[in-house]
XYZ file of C-alpha atoms in Angstrom:
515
model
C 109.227 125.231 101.267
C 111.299 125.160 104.435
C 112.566 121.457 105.254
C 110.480 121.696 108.853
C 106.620 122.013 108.408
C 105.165 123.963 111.255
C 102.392 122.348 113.476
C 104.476 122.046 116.596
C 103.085 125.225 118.494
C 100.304 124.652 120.970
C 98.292 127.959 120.958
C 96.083 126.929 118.453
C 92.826 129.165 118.233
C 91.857 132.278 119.983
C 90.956 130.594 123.410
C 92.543 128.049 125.217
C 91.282 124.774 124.188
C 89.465 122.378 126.773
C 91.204 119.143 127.270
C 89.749 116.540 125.617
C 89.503 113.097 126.334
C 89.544 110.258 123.548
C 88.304 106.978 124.803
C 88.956 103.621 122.823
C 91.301 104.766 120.226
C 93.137 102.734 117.751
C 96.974 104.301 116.983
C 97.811 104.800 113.333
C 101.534 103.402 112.885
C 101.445 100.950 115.352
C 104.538 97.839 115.155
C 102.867 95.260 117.426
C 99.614 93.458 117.819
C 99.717 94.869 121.168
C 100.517 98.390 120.276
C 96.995 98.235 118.456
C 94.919 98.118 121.277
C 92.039 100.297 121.947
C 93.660 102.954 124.468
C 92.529 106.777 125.712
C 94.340 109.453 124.427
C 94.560 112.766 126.603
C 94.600 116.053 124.999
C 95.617 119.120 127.435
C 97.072 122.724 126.673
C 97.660 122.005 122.873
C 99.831 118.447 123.509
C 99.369 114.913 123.690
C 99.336 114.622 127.518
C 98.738 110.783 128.481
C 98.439 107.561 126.435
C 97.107 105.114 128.467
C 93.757 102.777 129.669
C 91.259 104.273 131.956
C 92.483 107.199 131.745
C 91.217 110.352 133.715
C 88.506 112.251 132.864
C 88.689 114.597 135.534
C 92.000 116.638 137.525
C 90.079 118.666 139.956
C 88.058 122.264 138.055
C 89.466 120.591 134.854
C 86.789 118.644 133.448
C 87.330 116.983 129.759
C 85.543 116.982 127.071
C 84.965 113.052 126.523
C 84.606 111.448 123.222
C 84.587 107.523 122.541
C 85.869 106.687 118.930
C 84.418 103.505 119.205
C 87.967 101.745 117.586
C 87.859 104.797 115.030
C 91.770 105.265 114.170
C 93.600 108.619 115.360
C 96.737 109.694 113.580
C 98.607 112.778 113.159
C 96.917 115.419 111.375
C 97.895 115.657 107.444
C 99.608 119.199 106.208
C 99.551 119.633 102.316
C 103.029 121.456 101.763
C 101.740 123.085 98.684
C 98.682 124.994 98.111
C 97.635 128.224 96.167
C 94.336 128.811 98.474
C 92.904 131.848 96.875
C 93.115 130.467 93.310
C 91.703 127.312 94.990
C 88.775 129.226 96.296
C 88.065 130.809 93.494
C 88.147 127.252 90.878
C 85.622 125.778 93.348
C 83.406 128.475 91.623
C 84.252 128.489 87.991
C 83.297 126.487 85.121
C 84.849 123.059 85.150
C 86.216 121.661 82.144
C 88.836 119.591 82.946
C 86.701 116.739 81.449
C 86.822 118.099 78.117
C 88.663 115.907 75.519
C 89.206 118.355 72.856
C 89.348 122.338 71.747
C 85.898 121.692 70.258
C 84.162 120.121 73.491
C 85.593 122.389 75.974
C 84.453 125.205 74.000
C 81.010 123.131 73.751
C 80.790 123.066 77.631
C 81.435 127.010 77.465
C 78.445 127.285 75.698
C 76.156 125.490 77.338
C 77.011 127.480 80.606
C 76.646 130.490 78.602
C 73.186 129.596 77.977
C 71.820 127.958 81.423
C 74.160 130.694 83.592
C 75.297 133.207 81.799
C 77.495 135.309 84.536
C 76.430 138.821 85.711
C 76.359 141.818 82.644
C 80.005 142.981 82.340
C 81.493 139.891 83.827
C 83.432 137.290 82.204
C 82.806 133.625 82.556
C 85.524 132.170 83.791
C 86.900 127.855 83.320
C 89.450 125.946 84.763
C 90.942 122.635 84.113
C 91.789 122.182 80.591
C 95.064 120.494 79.497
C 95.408 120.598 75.717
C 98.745 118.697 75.270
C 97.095 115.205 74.430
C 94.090 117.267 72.247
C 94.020 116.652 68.286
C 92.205 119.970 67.481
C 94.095 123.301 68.974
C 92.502 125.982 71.392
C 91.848 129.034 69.144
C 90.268 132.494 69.922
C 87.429 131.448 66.941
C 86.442 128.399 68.721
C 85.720 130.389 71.770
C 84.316 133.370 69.676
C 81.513 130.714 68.011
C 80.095 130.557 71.068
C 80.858 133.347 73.925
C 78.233 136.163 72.153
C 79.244 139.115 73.986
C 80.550 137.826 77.009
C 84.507 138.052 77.563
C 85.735 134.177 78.358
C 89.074 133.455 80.216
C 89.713 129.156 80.561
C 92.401 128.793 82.871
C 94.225 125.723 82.375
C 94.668 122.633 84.853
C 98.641 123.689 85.622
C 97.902 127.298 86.015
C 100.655 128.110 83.031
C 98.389 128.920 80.162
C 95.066 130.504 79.299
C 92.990 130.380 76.910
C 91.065 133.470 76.033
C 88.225 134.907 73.448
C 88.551 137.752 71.162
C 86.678 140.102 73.489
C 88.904 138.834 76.780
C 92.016 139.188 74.681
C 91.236 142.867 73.948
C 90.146 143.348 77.647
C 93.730 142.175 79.026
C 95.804 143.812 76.453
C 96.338 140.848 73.563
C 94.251 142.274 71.011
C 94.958 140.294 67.830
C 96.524 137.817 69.202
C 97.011 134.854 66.663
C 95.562 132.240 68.599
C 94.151 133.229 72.016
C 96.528 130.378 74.245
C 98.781 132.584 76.858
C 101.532 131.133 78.360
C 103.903 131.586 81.369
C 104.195 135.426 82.698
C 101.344 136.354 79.771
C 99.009 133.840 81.548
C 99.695 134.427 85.054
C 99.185 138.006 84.412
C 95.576 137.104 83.565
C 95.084 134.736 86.167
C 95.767 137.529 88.399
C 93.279 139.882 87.062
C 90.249 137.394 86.889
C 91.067 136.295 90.295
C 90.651 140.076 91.786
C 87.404 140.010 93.941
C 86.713 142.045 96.872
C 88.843 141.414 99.824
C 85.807 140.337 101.807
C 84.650 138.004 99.231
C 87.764 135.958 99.189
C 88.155 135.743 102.754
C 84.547 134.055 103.161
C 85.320 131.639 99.641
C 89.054 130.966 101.643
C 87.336 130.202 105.020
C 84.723 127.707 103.510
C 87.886 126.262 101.416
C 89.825 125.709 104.563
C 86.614 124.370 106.472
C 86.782 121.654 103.648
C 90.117 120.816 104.143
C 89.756 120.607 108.101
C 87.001 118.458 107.254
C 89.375 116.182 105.454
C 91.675 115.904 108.182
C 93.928 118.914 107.187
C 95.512 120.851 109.842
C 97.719 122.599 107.707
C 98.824 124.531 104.811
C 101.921 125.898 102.917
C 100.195 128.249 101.215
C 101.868 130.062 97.675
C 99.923 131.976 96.062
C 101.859 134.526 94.050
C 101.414 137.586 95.440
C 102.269 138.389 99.693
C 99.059 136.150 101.567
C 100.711 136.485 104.951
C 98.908 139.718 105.789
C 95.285 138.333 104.322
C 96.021 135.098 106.581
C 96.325 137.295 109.710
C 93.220 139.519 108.416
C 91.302 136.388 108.116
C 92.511 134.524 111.730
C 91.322 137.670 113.518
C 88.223 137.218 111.656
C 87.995 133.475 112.910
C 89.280 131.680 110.232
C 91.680 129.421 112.610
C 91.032 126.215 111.087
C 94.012 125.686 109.629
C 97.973 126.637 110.689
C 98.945 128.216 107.419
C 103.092 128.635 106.422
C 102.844 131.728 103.864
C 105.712 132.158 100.965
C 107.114 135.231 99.135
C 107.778 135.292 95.766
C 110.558 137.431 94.026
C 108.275 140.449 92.997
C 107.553 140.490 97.112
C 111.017 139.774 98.479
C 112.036 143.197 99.096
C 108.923 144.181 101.287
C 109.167 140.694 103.456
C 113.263 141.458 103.780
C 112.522 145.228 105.019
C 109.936 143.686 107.787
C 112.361 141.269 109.041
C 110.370 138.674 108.532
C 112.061 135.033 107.875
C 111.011 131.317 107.576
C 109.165 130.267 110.657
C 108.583 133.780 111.847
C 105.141 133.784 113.814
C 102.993 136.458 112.565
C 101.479 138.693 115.787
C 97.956 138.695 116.565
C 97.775 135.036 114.851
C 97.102 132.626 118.087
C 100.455 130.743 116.638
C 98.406 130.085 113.571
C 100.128 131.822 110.604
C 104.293 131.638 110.278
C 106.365 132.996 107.576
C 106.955 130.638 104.923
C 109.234 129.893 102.277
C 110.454 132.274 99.280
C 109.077 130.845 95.876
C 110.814 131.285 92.614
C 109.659 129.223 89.293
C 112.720 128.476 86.981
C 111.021 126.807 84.527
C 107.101 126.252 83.232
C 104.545 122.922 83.495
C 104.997 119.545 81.564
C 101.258 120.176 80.562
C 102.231 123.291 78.804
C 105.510 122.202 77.134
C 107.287 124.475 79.048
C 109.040 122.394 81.791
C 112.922 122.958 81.102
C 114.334 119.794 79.544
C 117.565 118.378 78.404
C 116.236 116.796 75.288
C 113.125 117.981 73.046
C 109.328 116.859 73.713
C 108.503 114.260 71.362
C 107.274 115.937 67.967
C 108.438 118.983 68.679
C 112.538 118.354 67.611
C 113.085 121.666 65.675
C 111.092 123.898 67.190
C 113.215 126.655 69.043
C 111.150 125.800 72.202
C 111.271 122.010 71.933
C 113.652 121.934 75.382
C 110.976 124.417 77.449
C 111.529 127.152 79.073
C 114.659 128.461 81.857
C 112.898 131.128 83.536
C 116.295 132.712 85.270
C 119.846 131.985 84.120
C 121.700 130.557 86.956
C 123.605 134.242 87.931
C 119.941 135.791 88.347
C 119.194 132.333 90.099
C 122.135 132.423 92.459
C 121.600 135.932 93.392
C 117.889 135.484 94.351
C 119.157 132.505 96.579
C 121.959 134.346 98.239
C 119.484 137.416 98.977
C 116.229 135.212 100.377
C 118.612 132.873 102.588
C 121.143 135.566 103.716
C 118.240 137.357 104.917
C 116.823 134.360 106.727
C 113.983 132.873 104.353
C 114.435 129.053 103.235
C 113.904 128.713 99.271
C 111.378 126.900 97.223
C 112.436 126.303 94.038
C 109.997 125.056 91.216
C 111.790 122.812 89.227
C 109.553 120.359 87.176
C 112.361 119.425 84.092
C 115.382 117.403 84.340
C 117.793 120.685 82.739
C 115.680 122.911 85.396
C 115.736 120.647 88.355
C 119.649 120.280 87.517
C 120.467 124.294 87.263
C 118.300 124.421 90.596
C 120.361 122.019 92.468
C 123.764 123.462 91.359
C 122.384 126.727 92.507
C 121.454 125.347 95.602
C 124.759 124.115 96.055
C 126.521 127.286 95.149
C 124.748 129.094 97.691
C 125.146 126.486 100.679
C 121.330 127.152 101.536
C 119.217 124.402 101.938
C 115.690 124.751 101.097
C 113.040 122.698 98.477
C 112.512 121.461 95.628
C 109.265 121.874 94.050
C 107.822 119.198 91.937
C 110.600 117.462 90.966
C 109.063 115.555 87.945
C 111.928 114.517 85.500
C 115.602 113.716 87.454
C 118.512 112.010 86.680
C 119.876 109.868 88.617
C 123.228 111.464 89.377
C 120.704 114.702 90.353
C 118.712 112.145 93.101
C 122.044 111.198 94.512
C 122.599 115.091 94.692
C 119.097 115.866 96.473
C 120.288 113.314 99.231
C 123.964 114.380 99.882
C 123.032 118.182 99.537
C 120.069 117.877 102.047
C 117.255 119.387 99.746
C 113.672 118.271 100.426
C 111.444 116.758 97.281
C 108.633 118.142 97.545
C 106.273 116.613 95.254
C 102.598 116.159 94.322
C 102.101 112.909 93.598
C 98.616 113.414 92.447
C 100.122 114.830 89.263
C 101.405 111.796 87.699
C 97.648 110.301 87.803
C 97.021 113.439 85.801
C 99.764 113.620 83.575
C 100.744 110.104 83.117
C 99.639 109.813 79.297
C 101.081 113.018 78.751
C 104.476 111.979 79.977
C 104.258 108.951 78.116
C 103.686 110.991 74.610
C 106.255 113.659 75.403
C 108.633 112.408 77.364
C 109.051 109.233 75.734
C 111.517 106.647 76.762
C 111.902 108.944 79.598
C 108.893 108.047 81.932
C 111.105 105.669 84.155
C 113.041 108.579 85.777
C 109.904 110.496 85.925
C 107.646 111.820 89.230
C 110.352 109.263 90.981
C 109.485 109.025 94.088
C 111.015 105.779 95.102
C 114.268 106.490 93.650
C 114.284 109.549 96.190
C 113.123 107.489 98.929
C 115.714 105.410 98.431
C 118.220 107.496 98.681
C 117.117 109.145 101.453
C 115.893 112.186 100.071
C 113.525 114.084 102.555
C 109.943 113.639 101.067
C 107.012 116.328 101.549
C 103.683 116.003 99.824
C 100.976 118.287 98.238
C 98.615 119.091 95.941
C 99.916 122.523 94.467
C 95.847 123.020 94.681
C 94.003 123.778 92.728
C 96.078 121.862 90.100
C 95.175 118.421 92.353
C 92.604 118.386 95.375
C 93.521 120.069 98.390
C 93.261 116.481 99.833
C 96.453 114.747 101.661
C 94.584 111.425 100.921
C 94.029 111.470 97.635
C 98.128 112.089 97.486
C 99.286 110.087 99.898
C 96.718 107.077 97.447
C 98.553 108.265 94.484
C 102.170 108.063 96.198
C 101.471 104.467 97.382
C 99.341 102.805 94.438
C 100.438 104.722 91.454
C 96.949 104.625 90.055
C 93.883 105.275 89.454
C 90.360 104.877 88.044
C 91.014 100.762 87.266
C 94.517 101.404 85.266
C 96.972 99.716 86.488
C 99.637 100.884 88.105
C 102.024 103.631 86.448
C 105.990 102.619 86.879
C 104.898 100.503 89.951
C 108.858 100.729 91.047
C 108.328 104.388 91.598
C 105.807 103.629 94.642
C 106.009 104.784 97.650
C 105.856 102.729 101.216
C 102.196 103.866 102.845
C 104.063 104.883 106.030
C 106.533 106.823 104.112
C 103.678 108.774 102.483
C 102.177 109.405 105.989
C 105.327 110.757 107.171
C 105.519 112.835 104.034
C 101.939 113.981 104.748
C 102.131 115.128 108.403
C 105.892 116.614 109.263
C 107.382 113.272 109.565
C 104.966 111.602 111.955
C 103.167 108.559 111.551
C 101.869 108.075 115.085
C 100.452 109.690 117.541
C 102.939 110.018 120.906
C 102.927 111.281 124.196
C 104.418 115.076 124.287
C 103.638 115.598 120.487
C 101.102 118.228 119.118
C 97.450 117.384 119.071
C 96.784 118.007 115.726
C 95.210 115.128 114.500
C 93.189 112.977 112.613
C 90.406 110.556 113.367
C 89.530 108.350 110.729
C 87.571 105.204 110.108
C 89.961 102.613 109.022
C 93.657 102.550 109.272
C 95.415 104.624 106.711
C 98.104 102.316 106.218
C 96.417 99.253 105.394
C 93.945 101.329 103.128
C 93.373 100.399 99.339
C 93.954 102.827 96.968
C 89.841 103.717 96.922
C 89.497 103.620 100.283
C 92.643 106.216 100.830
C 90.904 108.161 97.987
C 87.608 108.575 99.689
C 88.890 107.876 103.349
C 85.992 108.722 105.795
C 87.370 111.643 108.015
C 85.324 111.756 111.452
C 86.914 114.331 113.303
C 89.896 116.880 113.196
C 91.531 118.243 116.188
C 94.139 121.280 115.534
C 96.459 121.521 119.039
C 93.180 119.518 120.726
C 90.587 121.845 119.414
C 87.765 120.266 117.242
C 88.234 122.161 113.640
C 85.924 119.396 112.046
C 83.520 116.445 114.136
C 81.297 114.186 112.629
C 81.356 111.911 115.738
């Protein structure tokens, strides 16, 4: 994505919002004992107005809307810089099997849904979560066909880059015969795409509970990805009152041409959207997913030395590369560049320098350390989900073997000064800035200790990395924020993890208020 996160602009919602008043308030990011006491916090045309004691409830007509917190914490509000909502909509509603430990038991858990809620005649059940690289049985077609009767079944894996498909689903999407039913890259996304087409009017009402869920967890903003155009369905769905969330929308290569003849570049307000929706980035994926042995690497995945795809997958040669570069920047719009192997992350950073544009860097997961040194002098922003090496971490210890200590390095980055942003790349992670932000910081999770402990992030560097490089709440900044029942930076890992969220405020309108 861009290297500024939106969240700055103070029409927020289709009416102007009513000031608000927030009584005895405890500042996130505070550097004194005396900086943490209680104070009011005054919220007026979209802005921090006054910080102060005793503050004002009333300026004449212009009566507040007063709210004690009761020594409740307010911070800024937490933007997760990498989202695919619609596919996250649509996995809150499918079969989860992201628990299974084998071929055999996810197909088990198919069948067991088959038989207690069997989908709708003519529909396909539909999974998501499985990751097969640490497995010791395979994913066929004849595991599925055992137990999917006459019902196509598509099982969409936890990265997104392979699916996993019956006999009757492979014939349905064009892979009759195939030898094993497991799609990968542009075959699987292609599917993903189908399943995922619902009625326009469905996904907008899945989308707008989705982002109510995120407001709800202190989210006041999105970058949202998904691969095909979304900025038009994110105005459809503001002027529907879906205004929850500010929402960045990218472009990916297949869209580039129609977002270059509009005019439209990076930061661009969309009309009609209260401020809410911008232009985002423009995506391109050079290489594939650790999960599916297709991230581009310089040396071979453990056990697979021989094997002509040992090193992953380069998605675009780096002429195709430069030339997408040249066209998106020249033409206004900041790249995004998913780059999760050391050889990809390398041929995106020489592209990047080739082209003189600035931008991102997607994921990030296996660097060098000459290539961290060249994220810092070249200016590129990391942006990284850190909720992925909780997920991947025994993966990356089988495959990238001996390899693990210059892996999902986020210290290394912060150290040299590399500009961090956060996400969840949802619905691969949570859409939940807290549950990164614990992963960044502890490195762990459910007991195990910590993974490469080095590699941790500073809890106020997370924070920043979480909400556009703020990590307090100031006079003349936006009032998107946060209200939260203990301080974020003194949290433990389960207490950021299940952080109790009391109230969201997106440019000082309530979006979410348990208060």
């Amino acid at each position: 994505m861009s290297a500024v996160l939106p969240g700055t602009g103070t029409d927020a919602g289709p009416e102007k919002a009513r000031p608000v008043l927030l009584r005895n308030a405890r500042l996130t990011g505070v550097h004194s004992p005396e900086d943490a006491a209680r104070v009011d916090v005054l919220l007026r045309g979209g802005v921090v107005a006054e910080i102060g004691q005793g503050l004002v409830a009333v300026e004449g007509a212009d009566v507040a809307d007063v709210v004690d917190l009761d020594g409740c914490w307010l911070g800024p509000g937490l933007w997760d810089s990498h989202v695919h909502m619609d596919q996250w909509a649509l996995v809150r509603r499918r079969l989860d099997v992201s628990a299974a430990g084998s071929a055999a038991e996810a197909a088990s858990l198919v069948g067991e849904r088959l038989r207690s809620q069997p989908p709708a005649p003519g529909q396909p059940l539909i999974g998501y979560g499985f990751q097969d690289a640490l497995w010791a049985d395979e994913p066929t077609r004849a595991l599925l066909d055992a137990v999917s009767g006459d019902v196509p079944v598509v099982l969409v894996s936890k990265d997104l880059h392979s699916v996993w498909l019956d006999s009757r689903a492979l014939a349905a999407h064009g892979h009759a015969g195939h030898p094993t039913g497991l799609l990968r890259e542009a075959d699987a996304f292609a599917v993903s795409t189908a399943v995922s087409a619902v009625s326009e009017d469905q996904l907008d009402e899945w989308v707008a509970e989705a982002a109510e869920a995120a407001a709800a967890r202190g989210v006041v903003g999105i970058v949202d990805l998904e691969m095909t155009l979304s900025v038009d369905r994110w105005a459809r769905r503001v002027a529907a009152g879906t205004t929850c969330l500010r929402v960045r929308a990218g472009v990916y290569p297949a869209d580039l041409d129609e977002v270059v003849a509009r005019g439209l570049r990076t930061g661009d307000v969309i009309p009609g959207t209260h401020g809410l929706v911008e232009m985002g980035p423009a995506k391109i994926i050079t290489d594939g997913s650790l999960g599916t042995r297709t991230a581009w690497c310089r040396d071979a995945y453990v056990g697979m030395e021989g094997d002509p795809a040992a090193r992953g997958v380069a998605t675009y040669g780096k002429e195709a590369l430069v030339d997408h570069l040249r066209r998106a920047s020249s033409a206004g719009l900041v790249p995004a560049v998913h780059a999760i192997g050391d050889a990809a992350n390398a041929s995106a950073l020489d592209a990047l320098e080739e082209v003189g544009c600035g931008g991102s860097i997607e994921h990030a997961q296996l660097l060098d350390a000459d290539d961290v040194a060249r994220f810092a002098r070249l200016g590129i922003v990391a942006s990284i989900q850190p909720e992925h090496a909780m997920d991947d971490r025994d993966v990356a210890d089988r495959l990238w073997a001996g390899r693990t200590g210059r892996s999902f390095a986020w210290g290394s980055l912060a150290e040299a000064g590399v500009r961090l942003q956060l996400g969840s790349d949802a619905p691969v992670a949570p859409l939940d800035p807290w549950v990164a932000i614990a992963a960044a910081v502890w490195r762990a999770r459910d007991g195990r200790d910590p993974w490469h402990p080095e590699q941790r992030l500073a809890a106020r560097t997370a924070l920043a990395a979480s909400t556009g490089g703020r990590t307090r709440v100031e006079v003349g900044s936006a009032a998107d924020l946060v209200v939260t029942e203990c301080d974020p930076l003194t949290a433990s890992d389960d207490e950021l993890r299940h952080l109790a969220v009391s109230a969201t405020l997106l440019g000082g309108r309530w979006t979410h208020r348990a208060l």
